Amino acid sequence: GQGRGVVVATGARTEIGRISTMLSAIEPLTTPLLKQVNRFGRQLTVFALLTAALLFVFAVTVRDYGRLEAFMTVVALAVGFVPEGLPAVITITLAIGVQRMAARHAIVRQLPAVETLGATSVICSDKTGTLTRNEMTCRQLVTQSSECLASGAGYAPLGTLERQGGGAIDAGTLMLARTGLLCNDAALSESAGHWQVTGDPMEGALLALALKAALNPQAEQAAHPRRDVIPFDAAHRYMATLHADANGGALLLLKGAPERVLAMCTEALSADGIATTPLIEADWHAHIERLAVNGQRVLGFAFKRLANAEHIDETQLNGLTLAGVIGFIDPPRPEAVAAVADCHGAGIAVKMITGDHAATAQAIAAQLGLAAAPLVVTGAELDAVSDADLPALAERTQVFARTSPEHKLRVVRALQSQGAVVAMTGDGVNDAPSLKQADVGIAMGHKGTEAAKEAARIVLADDNFASIVAAVSEGRVVYDNIRKVLAWTLPTNGGEVMAVISALMLGLTLPLTTAQILWINMALTITLGLVLAFEPPEDGVMRRPPRPARAPLLTPFMLWRLALVSALFALAIHAVMLWGQVRGLTLEATRTLVVNAMCALEIGYLFSVRYLHGNSFTWRGALGTKAVLYAILIVLVLQLAFTYTPWMQALFDTRALDLSDLLIAPALGALVLLLLEIEKTVLRRLGYFDELRGSTSNSPE
């Protein structure tokens, strides 16, 4: 069409400008993982530098090492202890998570958001299209004289109208369906057996209803050609059209919010479609409330016969005849119901934020399983709540109805002030501020605007709530795998460093040379540590509560495992040194055996750490993933070259070993694996399991 407008504001004073101002005022958030890694990196660096300095002084002053020799040794130890490959491994782990999430319809725009999803404790979701199918269906028709139920679902015009109490469909009901058909700008089409609507979903549902009522859209539109229209506007909450009537006059049709339509009517249409009766507003408000409580969105329909008119005049929009009201359902997605249950099982709160009527939103929330009796707070009620009181209200509320973008932003900030990690969904330009404020902003891929996608960290390819929950699960797996990388890297490095430090302190021969320490750090740590990024999810990943946002990267269990494994590795290395002396091996051959023993110990510990708290002695644990098996094969080839090729022997001062000596290495690796599995079993049976890992979870992980 055509139109004329008056510019009333420009730039920052426009609605888009106001939203832009809100966006610029929001500070970007640092993800929990980045905070933890940064803090951990600083602490570990300080510890490594202080330890290296003290060891240098001790080696020079007490053990009479040369300054250069002592310096090279402590530098090698520092390099061996600090996991400099950790940032690369974390990045690779996150990238693998991105790939897995993409397969589950969640497109990640910012890499750290992968892990943040795993820490999510609250998901604030839009209703229409995300929790529901976004396929409106006319379900219940109420006129002055009857009520009818429409069968069928979606936009397919398959189904019938059945009058409650029996009997034929009366003329009043047909007039109600005709009003919805003509006061309509949508189009319904079929493609490959799938019916789809072009235009507003509710108007598409009205077209399907007309076909169920045996009305012919082409014939009706030909008999009542449109002359004028007042498009729907949120300011006046109705749409009106003017049509030519068969008797030579004009027919004014109107649909809109039921409360607004009732205010414009003075009478209601009777069953014969001609006579009218005085309108009793209280009765109709009761009908509207009843439909809304059943989870239906309600539209009111009215008309007025005019002698003749070519254009709609505002004076004609009074004294209308009410044709009736229609209740629409947008059924919950079956997978969304299951996903909400998964969230509750995982300790994640789900809150629905919608522009719908409070009663409708409450009914849908109950169907979705958000709560048995969901607590609903409207936008008007939010306006009356102070910022100080809002966090407590937001925490206990499941549904926010009739909300604006400002309301969404306030709710997100209130939840974050309580320590929650909030994921927020949105699709419109107005949602951009709350998407940016949330820890994880999630934009809709189908119906989302570019502004919403730009502000979000994740875009849903299918606009489905179940995809959010699937992405949360993947985020938890990513974080678990990062913790496994840490749980493997720090103790293996620590055991190597502890063995050298203890030898230095006790005045023993160093079990490793500087070059051999660097070989272990380069060849073993990178290959074996990296494969943990490919680990599949453990059982019960979505049956435990989300980790606290401020939880340390090293839990009590991780610290205990760091001390225990480091000590076991150091003892094993000293045992190998003793074995070499007993066997009469040269120092070079003994050190070669130590490096091979370290390789076997790290492989044995790798199989244990794949299940930090579960049993590794299973077929799944023994076989491992393909990545684990490939990495072990690569390490074995490297170690054979390290031990037996002349150029590696010259480079690292190694010697060829007899098979009888070399078999000590896998025996030690198997022994460490057995001891750690016994340790896990003992801790579990003594009840220290949850306490040591720093969690209240009862999952079997």
GROMACS .gro file of C-alpha atoms in nm, residues 189-196:
model
    8
  189SER     CA    1  -0.121  -2.253   0.052
  190GLU     CA    2  -0.026  -2.618   0.020
  191SER     CA    3   0.313  -2.746  -0.092
  192ALA     CA    4   0.403  -3.115  -0.100
  193GLY     CA    5   0.123  -3.196   0.142
  194HIS     CA    6   0.233  -2.929   0.390
  195TRP     CA    7   0.005  -2.631   0.455
  196GLN     CA    8   0.173  -2.302   0.530
   0.00000   0.00000   0.00000
